[in-house]
Amino acid sequence: MTAPTERGHPEPAPTGRDHLVTPPTERAGPTTTPTSQAHPTTTPTSQAHPVTTPAERAPETRLIHGCMGLGGAWDRTPHTAEDVDRAQAAVEAALECGITVFDHADIYRFGKSEAVFGEVLARTPGLRERITLQTKCGIRLAEGERPGRYELRAGSIVRRVEESLARLRTNVIDTLLLHRPDPLTGPDEIAGALHELHRQGLVRRFGVSNMSAAQIAHLQARLELPLTVNQLEMSLARRDWVEAGVLVNTSAATANGFPEGTVEHCVDQGIQLQAWGALAQGRYTGDAGHADSPAAELLRRLARAKGTTPETVLLWWLARHPAGVVPVIGTSRPDRIRACRDAALHAPDLTHEEWYELWIAARGTPLP
């Protein structure tokens, strides 16, 4: 089965519990287990937190390792011991590079990404205390005649968190992201589920993925907890987030689908912007058919001049933006992870002019 992209995952079947070593009800930690019937609701109050404080924000980091590539095939076959070994190698490579934030989703490899990571944690004493675990819920994969869909009903959020905790073999998720908006579930119901998970100590922080400024504000108005992350597709290839800021008052503005004001809203509210697809699926650095493009050649030239790799320069282009974008790298290959080492360890080494040169080379036309 072809691995899906973040835009349209095939959605996991209900997770097979034969590989869940610790059922949610037997976890150490909070004694009260939320049930799928829990639908606490909240109303907007004057105590809502529209802006995060430094203590509430997502951990500062230059790079995040995305774990979508771990766990074997994108199907419902059980993961293997070799899959766990490969996951261990990827985690060790990330740690060598100074990466300590690991990004998951309940649907990645039909739950197997979380499961193999949980086995890595179990076989590596002390590792859990050294890292930040982030996962997502809210997408249901297609199953039989039932189509893939989005689901943020309170009971579903709680169940997915319980299952992720069991697969990851941990007592708490550091950051839970709502993977995509569910237009059929109201913000009061969603907020109630998040408050309950936080109250029981099962989730420390919350954020969103693939949401606009308006959607974030709509949910935040019902929350007593701050939303700390918005994860969006952002890269040198997917530039609409930065193009939107310069296409104002041009005829090209209508063709840009990026929601207006989203980057600015996140910066103003102290919400960390995370970039999934940051390496552009190898478009400029791999074998994706653009190795001879002007942007790819410029990346190689800049990398040689700076004594680093094209992957690092590509990630620096994102991190150089004043919004403080944190790239998520999704490769599971240790060599590709190590190619990003300088981006994890050092501040972006790109001048103002070099940043613009890369942007213009990638867009293929001058700025308006």
Tab-separated table of C-alpha atoms in Angstrom:
chain	number	residue	atom	x	y	z
A	1	MET	CA	0.000	0.000	0.000
A	2	THR	CA	1.366	3.412	-0.926
A	3	ALA	CA	2.143	5.579	2.087
A	4	PRO	CA	-0.373	8.404	2.277
A	5	THR	CA	0.618	12.007	2.729
A	6	GLU	CA	-0.491	14.320	5.520
A	7	ARG	CA	-3.160	15.716	3.212
A	8	GLY	CA	-5.143	12.518	2.981
A	9	HIS	CA	-4.159	9.638	5.199
A	10	PRO	CA	-5.884	6.330	4.825
A	11	GLU	CA	-7.438	6.181	8.325
A	12	PRO	CA	-6.636	3.532	10.865
A	13	ALA	CA	-8.973	0.776	11.678
A	14	PRO	CA	-9.900	0.470	15.294
A	15	THR	CA	-6.553	-0.380	16.835
A	16	GLY	CA	-5.871	-4.047	17.392
A	17	ARG	CA	-5.300	-4.428	21.103
A	18	ASP	CA	-3.243	-7.595	20.739
A	19	HIS	CA	-0.151	-5.380	20.585
A	20	LEU	CA	-1.220	-2.901	23.277
A	21	VAL	CA	0.832	-4.076	26.198
A	22	THR	CA	-0.739	-1.886	28.881
A	23	PRO	CA	-4.496	-1.340	28.627
A	24	PRO	CA	-5.515	2.248	29.392
A	25	THR	CA	-7.349	1.212	32.566
A	26	GLU	CA	-4.180	-0.339	34.011
A	27	ARG	CA	-1.904	2.655	33.491
A	28	ALA	CA	-0.090	4.140	36.403
A	29	GLY	CA	-1.147	7.709	37.045
A	30	PRO	CA	-4.575	9.257	37.418
A	31	THR	CA	-7.029	6.820	38.980
A	32	THR	CA	-10.090	8.167	37.210
A	33	THR	CA	-10.367	7.046	33.615
A	34	PRO	CA	-12.394	9.244	31.282
A	35	THR	CA	-15.198	7.430	29.513
A	36	SER	CA	-16.444	7.809	26.009
A	37	GLN	CA	-19.670	9.199	27.430
A	38	ALA	CA	-17.929	12.142	29.063
A	39	HIS	CA	-19.129	15.301	27.351
A	40	PRO	CA	-18.311	18.123	29.746
A	41	THR	CA	-18.976	21.439	28.102
A	42	THR	CA	-17.703	24.882	28.835
A	43	THR	CA	-18.867	28.360	28.087
A	44	PRO	CA	-16.578	31.213	27.184
A	45	THR	CA	-15.453	32.961	30.352
A	46	SER	CA	-13.376	35.955	31.233
A	47	GLN	CA	-10.757	33.484	32.474
A	48	ALA	CA	-10.031	32.187	28.961
A	49	HIS	CA	-6.336	32.482	28.064
A	50	PRO	CA	-5.930	34.128	24.659
A	51	VAL	CA	-2.148	34.414	24.971
A	52	THR	CA	0.284	31.802	26.260
A	53	THR	CA	2.744	32.631	28.998
A	54	PRO	CA	6.325	31.333	28.714
A	55	ALA	CA	5.543	28.531	31.179
A	56	GLU	CA	2.535	27.369	29.140
A	57	ARG	CA	4.143	27.369	25.691
A	58	ALA	CA	5.316	24.384	23.707
A	59	PRO	CA	8.962	23.518	24.456
A	60	GLU	CA	11.489	25.608	22.574
A	61	THR	CA	13.236	23.514	19.964
A	62	ARG	CA	14.807	24.053	16.559
A	63	LEU	CA	13.635	20.782	15.021
A	64	ILE	CA	11.012	18.085	15.600
A	65	HIS	CA	11.187	14.483	14.448
A	66	GLY	CA	7.967	13.381	12.767
A	67	CYS	CA	7.297	9.684	13.376
A	68	MET	CA	4.905	8.967	10.499
A	69	GLY	CA	7.574	6.816	8.813
A	70	LEU	CA	7.953	4.423	11.751
A	71	GLY	CA	6.070	1.155	12.161
A	72	GLY	CA	6.327	-0.659	8.837
A	73	ALA	CA	3.726	-0.729	6.085
A	74	TRP	CA	0.609	1.439	5.830
A	75	ASP	CA	-1.700	-1.496	6.449
A	76	ARG	CA	-3.241	-3.408	9.326
A	77	THR	CA	-0.622	-6.161	9.491
A	78	PRO	CA	1.142	-6.335	12.883
A	79	HIS	CA	4.461	-4.568	13.211
A	80	THR	CA	7.599	-6.691	13.462
A	81	ALA	CA	10.714	-6.780	15.625
A	82	GLU	CA	12.602	-5.317	12.663
A	83	ASP	CA	10.183	-2.371	12.628
A	84	VAL	CA	11.009	-1.717	16.288
A	85	ASP	CA	14.748	-1.915	15.572
A	86	ARG	CA	14.382	0.572	12.717
A	87	ALA	CA	12.401	2.890	14.979
A	88	GLN	CA	15.125	2.637	17.621
A	89	ALA	CA	17.778	3.569	15.046
A	90	ALA	CA	15.759	6.603	13.948
A	91	VAL	CA	15.187	7.759	17.528
A	92	GLU	CA	18.869	7.362	18.381
A	93	ALA	CA	19.873	9.354	15.286
A	94	ALA	CA	17.462	12.130	16.250
A	95	LEU	CA	18.805	12.247	19.809
A	96	GLU	CA	22.380	12.408	18.467
A	97	CYS	CA	21.325	15.525	16.562
A	98	GLY	CA	19.839	17.147	19.640
A	99	ILE	CA	16.214	16.491	18.655
A	100	THR	CA	14.062	15.703	21.695
A	101	VAL	CA	10.518	16.427	20.454
A	102	PHE	CA	8.779	13.532	18.670
A	103	ASP	CA	5.579	14.078	16.710
A	104	HIS	CA	2.979	11.312	16.285
A	105	ALA	CA	-0.648	10.842	15.275
A	106	ASP	CA	-2.988	8.034	16.209
A	107	ILE	CA	-3.479	7.167	12.543
A	108	TYR	CA	0.170	6.915	11.482
A	109	ARG	CA	0.696	3.423	10.049
A	110	PHE	CA	-2.697	2.482	11.525
A	111	GLY	CA	-1.381	3.024	15.060
A	112	LYS	CA	1.856	1.124	14.491
A	113	SER	CA	4.045	4.248	14.602
A	114	GLU	CA	3.000	4.878	18.191
A	115	ALA	CA	3.254	1.175	19.045
A	116	VAL	CA	6.860	0.744	17.897
A	117	PHE	CA	7.829	4.001	19.582
A	118	GLY	CA	6.285	2.689	22.787
A	119	GLU	CA	8.447	-0.415	22.523
A	120	VAL	CA	11.525	1.771	22.048
A	121	LEU	CA	10.595	3.648	25.225
A	122	ALA	CA	10.087	0.372	27.097
A	123	ARG	CA	13.512	-0.960	26.123
A	124	THR	CA	15.343	2.343	26.842
A	125	PRO	CA	15.221	3.241	30.553
A	126	GLY	CA	15.150	6.980	31.210
A	127	LEU	CA	14.302	7.934	27.621
A	128	ARG	CA	10.749	9.080	28.377
A	129	GLU	CA	12.040	11.693	30.827
A	130	ARG	CA	14.397	13.133	28.183
A	131	ILE	CA	11.864	13.739	25.436
A	132	THR	CA	8.628	15.529	24.607
A	133	LEU	CA	5.830	13.379	23.139
A	134	GLN	CA	3.324	15.031	20.851
A	135	THR	CA	0.464	13.210	19.142
A	136	LYS	CA	-2.714	14.033	17.244
A	137	CYS	CA	-6.272	12.793	16.982
A	138	GLY	CA	-9.317	13.687	14.932
A	139	ILE	CA	-8.939	11.798	11.635
A	140	ARG	CA	-10.702	8.484	11.059
A	141	LEU	CA	-9.333	6.402	8.216
A	142	ALA	CA	-11.589	4.779	5.651
A	143	GLU	CA	-12.719	1.286	6.601
A	144	GLY	CA	-14.692	-0.968	4.274
A	145	GLU	CA	-17.536	1.084	2.840
A	146	ARG	CA	-17.165	3.788	5.490
A	147	PRO	CA	-15.267	6.795	4.109
A	148	GLY	CA	-12.401	8.575	5.791
A	149	ARG	CA	-13.697	11.436	7.899
A	150	TYR	CA	-12.899	13.831	10.727
A	151	GLU	CA	-14.166	13.259	14.253
A	152	LEU	CA	-13.641	15.507	17.272
A	153	ARG	CA	-16.616	14.411	19.352
A	154	ALA	CA	-15.725	14.387	23.040
A	155	GLY	CA	-15.997	10.626	23.444
A	156	SER	CA	-13.847	10.025	20.378
A	157	ILE	CA	-11.116	12.407	21.576
A	158	VAL	CA	-10.999	10.645	24.955
A	159	ARG	CA	-10.887	7.152	23.400
A	160	ARG	CA	-8.128	8.114	20.972
A	161	VAL	CA	-6.029	9.588	23.764
A	162	GLU	CA	-6.472	6.437	25.871
A	163	GLU	CA	-5.388	4.279	22.938
A	164	SER	CA	-2.379	6.502	22.181
A	165	LEU	CA	-1.277	6.388	25.818
A	166	ALA	CA	-1.451	2.589	25.756
A	167	ARG	CA	0.462	2.262	22.486
A	168	LEU	CA	3.112	4.757	23.589
A	169	ARG	CA	3.363	3.048	27.007
A	170	THR	CA	3.289	6.316	28.868
A	171	ASN	CA	1.064	7.956	31.481
A	172	VAL	CA	0.824	11.379	29.889
A	173	ILE	CA	0.925	13.027	26.477
A	174	ASP	CA	2.939	16.234	26.576
A	175	THR	CA	1.093	17.918	23.692
A	176	LEU	CA	-2.127	16.772	22.006
A	177	LEU	CA	-3.019	18.329	18.646
A	178	LEU	CA	-6.437	18.246	16.985
A	179	HIS	CA	-5.390	16.882	13.598
A	180	ARG	CA	-7.980	18.599	11.395
A	181	PRO	CA	-11.186	20.574	11.966
A	182	ASP	CA	-14.408	18.585	12.338
A	183	PRO	CA	-17.202	20.830	11.013
A	184	LEU	CA	-19.872	18.664	12.682
A	185	THR	CA	-18.615	19.030	16.258
A	186	GLY	CA	-19.080	22.300	18.115
A	187	PRO	CA	-16.267	24.011	20.032
A	188	ASP	CA	-17.994	23.676	23.419
A	189	GLU	CA	-17.969	19.883	23.181
A	190	ILE	CA	-14.339	19.833	22.050
A	191	ALA	CA	-13.291	22.204	24.835
A	192	GLY	CA	-15.048	20.058	27.428
A	193	ALA	CA	-13.089	16.976	26.375
A	194	LEU	CA	-9.781	18.848	26.467
A	195	HIS	CA	-10.498	20.250	29.930
A	196	GLU	CA	-11.330	16.757	31.211
A	197	LEU	CA	-8.144	15.232	29.788
A	198	HIS	CA	-6.084	18.001	31.372
A	199	ARG	CA	-7.914	17.730	34.709
A	200	GLN	CA	-7.111	14.031	34.896
A	201	GLY	CA	-3.447	14.612	34.103
A	202	LEU	CA	-3.528	12.663	30.834
A	203	VAL	CA	-2.493	15.591	28.604
A	204	ARG	CA	-0.274	18.534	29.558
A	205	ARG	CA	-0.804	20.926	26.619
A	206	PHE	CA	-3.067	21.267	23.611
A	207	GLY	CA	-2.745	22.571	20.096
A	208	VAL	CA	-4.189	22.222	16.624
A	209	SER	CA	-3.116	21.257	13.138
A	210	ASN	CA	-4.285	22.568	9.774
A	211	MET	CA	-6.460	25.313	11.297
A	212	SER	CA	-6.953	28.978	10.458
A	213	ALA	CA	-6.763	31.968	12.785
A	214	ALA	CA	-10.561	32.151	12.908
A	215	GLN	CA	-10.902	28.472	13.819
A	216	ILE	CA	-8.253	28.779	16.522
A	217	ALA	CA	-9.899	31.862	18.036
A	218	HIS	CA	-13.335	30.200	17.903
A	219	LEU	CA	-12.079	27.258	19.970
A	220	GLN	CA	-9.825	29.313	22.243
A	221	ALA	CA	-12.806	31.422	23.368
A	222	ARG	CA	-14.218	28.276	25.031
A	223	LEU	CA	-10.959	27.118	26.589
A	224	GLU	CA	-9.455	27.962	29.952
A	225	LEU	CA	-6.209	26.447	28.648
A	226	PRO	CA	-4.124	28.101	25.930
A	227	LEU	CA	-3.680	26.474	22.544
A	228	THR	CA	0.088	26.237	22.152
A	229	VAL	CA	0.747	24.825	18.659
A	230	ASN	CA	-0.571	25.108	15.110
A	231	GLN	CA	1.003	22.591	12.730
A	232	LEU	CA	0.680	23.497	9.049
A	233	GLU	CA	2.234	22.343	5.797
A	234	MET	CA	5.044	24.844	5.237
A	235	SER	CA	8.143	24.484	3.086
A	236	LEU	CA	10.048	26.091	0.244
A	237	ALA	CA	7.699	24.174	-2.076
A	238	ARG	CA	4.521	24.963	-0.105
A	239	ARG	CA	5.006	28.712	0.203
A	240	ASP	CA	1.438	30.033	0.319
A	241	TRP	CA	1.834	30.900	4.015
A	242	VAL	CA	4.526	33.459	3.138
A	243	GLU	CA	3.189	34.373	-0.311
A	244	ALA	CA	-0.068	35.514	1.296
A	245	GLY	CA	1.789	38.368	2.944
A	246	VAL	CA	3.119	39.875	-0.288
A	247	LEU	CA	0.247	39.189	-2.689
A	248	VAL	CA	-2.052	41.680	-0.983
A	249	ASN	CA	-3.558	44.062	-3.554
A	250	THR	CA	-2.457	41.907	-6.503
A	251	SER	CA	-4.501	39.845	-8.940
A	252	ALA	CA	-2.669	36.713	-7.751
A	253	ALA	CA	-4.075	37.091	-4.238
A	254	THR	CA	-7.311	35.290	-5.099
A	255	ALA	CA	-5.395	32.163	-6.157
A	256	ASN	CA	-3.660	31.871	-2.782
A	257	GLY	CA	-5.724	29.673	-0.507
A	258	PHE	CA	-3.812	30.256	2.723
A	259	PRO	CA	-6.141	31.654	5.417
A	260	GLU	CA	-5.403	35.329	5.883
A	261	GLY	CA	-3.852	36.383	9.175
A	262	THR	CA	-3.124	32.872	10.464
A	263	VAL	CA	0.638	33.309	10.830
A	264	GLU	CA	0.193	36.714	12.459
A	265	HIS	CA	-2.462	35.406	14.849
A	266	CYS	CA	-0.234	32.554	16.000
A	267	VAL	CA	2.698	34.898	16.609
A	268	ASP	CA	0.540	37.372	18.537
A	269	GLN	CA	-0.962	34.621	20.702
A	270	GLY	CA	2.315	32.840	21.468
A	271	ILE	CA	1.268	29.779	19.446
A	272	GLN	CA	4.214	27.797	18.090
A	273	LEU	CA	4.054	27.319	14.314
A	274	GLN	CA	5.241	23.845	13.339
A	275	ALA	CA	5.906	23.004	9.695
A	276	TRP	CA	4.970	19.521	8.513
A	277	GLY	CA	6.353	18.507	5.121
A	278	ALA	CA	9.323	20.781	5.857
A	279	LEU	CA	11.694	18.872	3.549
A	280	ALA	CA	9.125	19.087	0.733
A	281	GLN	CA	9.108	15.284	0.333
A	282	GLY	CA	12.662	15.403	-1.078
A	283	ARG	CA	11.645	17.744	-3.902
A	284	TYR	CA	14.922	19.706	-3.780
A	285	THR	CA	17.248	17.313	-1.962
A	286	GLY	CA	16.264	13.825	-3.114
A	287	ASP	CA	15.098	11.972	-6.188
A	288	ALA	CA	11.730	13.640	-6.585
A	289	GLY	CA	12.443	14.993	-10.064
A	290	HIS	CA	13.555	18.526	-9.196
A	291	ALA	CA	17.250	17.904	-8.503
A	292	ASP	CA	18.212	20.128	-11.458
A	293	SER	CA	15.854	22.983	-10.625
A	294	PRO	CA	17.284	26.457	-9.926
A	295	ALA	CA	16.192	26.192	-6.290
A	296	ALA	CA	17.908	22.804	-5.836
A	297	GLU	CA	21.120	24.095	-7.403
A	298	LEU	CA	21.048	27.189	-5.185
A	299	LEU	CA	20.516	24.994	-2.115
A	300	ARG	CA	23.577	22.931	-3.025
A	301	ARG	CA	25.674	26.044	-3.656
A	302	LEU	CA	24.692	27.632	-0.349
A	303	ALA	CA	25.299	24.354	1.484
A	304	ARG	CA	28.825	24.091	0.054
A	305	ALA	CA	29.589	27.698	0.983
A	306	LYS	CA	28.386	27.191	4.550
A	307	GLY	CA	29.902	23.755	5.091
A	308	THR	CA	26.583	22.025	5.659
A	309	THR	CA	23.932	20.012	3.783
A	310	PRO	CA	21.161	21.092	1.397
A	311	GLU	CA	18.643	19.653	3.879
A	312	THR	CA	19.925	22.010	6.556
A	313	VAL	CA	19.699	25.054	4.279
A	314	LEU	CA	16.155	24.057	3.315
A	315	LEU	CA	15.164	23.910	6.987
A	316	TRP	CA	17.003	27.142	7.751
A	317	TRP	CA	14.830	28.863	5.148
A	318	LEU	CA	11.791	28.076	7.301
A	319	ALA	CA	13.439	28.801	10.638
A	320	ARG	CA	14.812	32.162	9.432
A	321	HIS	CA	11.267	33.578	9.255
A	322	PRO	CA	10.498	35.853	12.237
A	323	ALA	CA	7.409	33.779	13.066
A	324	GLY	CA	9.785	31.246	14.623
A	325	VAL	CA	8.674	28.319	12.458
A	326	VAL	CA	9.784	24.931	13.837
A	327	PRO	CA	10.278	22.354	11.048
A	328	VAL	CA	9.057	18.771	11.446
A	329	ILE	CA	11.210	16.282	9.536
A	330	GLY	CA	9.380	13.097	8.627
A	331	THR	CA	12.189	10.860	7.428
A	332	SER	CA	12.852	7.610	9.284
A	333	ARG	CA	16.288	7.059	7.711
A	334	PRO	CA	19.138	7.748	10.153
A	335	ASP	CA	21.339	9.184	7.377
A	336	ARG	CA	18.636	11.653	6.329
A	337	ILE	CA	18.041	12.625	9.958
A	338	ARG	CA	21.775	13.271	10.434
A	339	ALA	CA	21.765	15.399	7.271
A	340	CYS	CA	19.537	17.805	9.223
A	341	ARG	CA	21.853	17.952	12.239
A	342	ASP	CA	23.051	21.536	11.760
A	343	ALA	CA	19.453	22.769	11.569
A	344	ALA	CA	18.792	21.155	14.950
A	345	LEU	CA	21.925	22.471	16.635
A	346	HIS	CA	22.505	25.919	15.138
A	347	ALA	CA	20.552	29.086	14.456
A	348	PRO	CA	19.817	29.716	10.758
A	349	ASP	CA	22.884	30.905	8.846
A	350	LEU	CA	21.112	32.651	5.983
A	351	THR	CA	21.398	36.314	5.107
A	352	HIS	CA	18.398	38.443	4.186
A	353	GLU	CA	19.461	38.289	0.538
A	354	GLU	CA	20.056	34.526	0.530
A	355	TRP	CA	16.600	33.893	2.000
A	356	TYR	CA	14.996	35.944	-0.768
A	357	GLU	CA	17.132	34.308	-3.461
A	358	LEU	CA	15.855	30.884	-2.403
A	359	TRP	CA	12.255	32.061	-2.316
A	360	ILE	CA	12.435	33.637	-5.779
A	361	ALA	CA	14.267	30.619	-7.235
A	362	ALA	CA	11.550	28.306	-5.908
A	363	ARG	CA	8.637	30.460	-7.106
A	364	GLY	CA	10.186	30.837	-10.572
A	365	THR	CA	8.971	34.404	-11.067
A	366	PRO	CA	9.986	37.763	-9.588
A	367	LEU	CA	8.122	39.138	-6.600
A	368	PRO	CA	5.214	41.488	-7.412
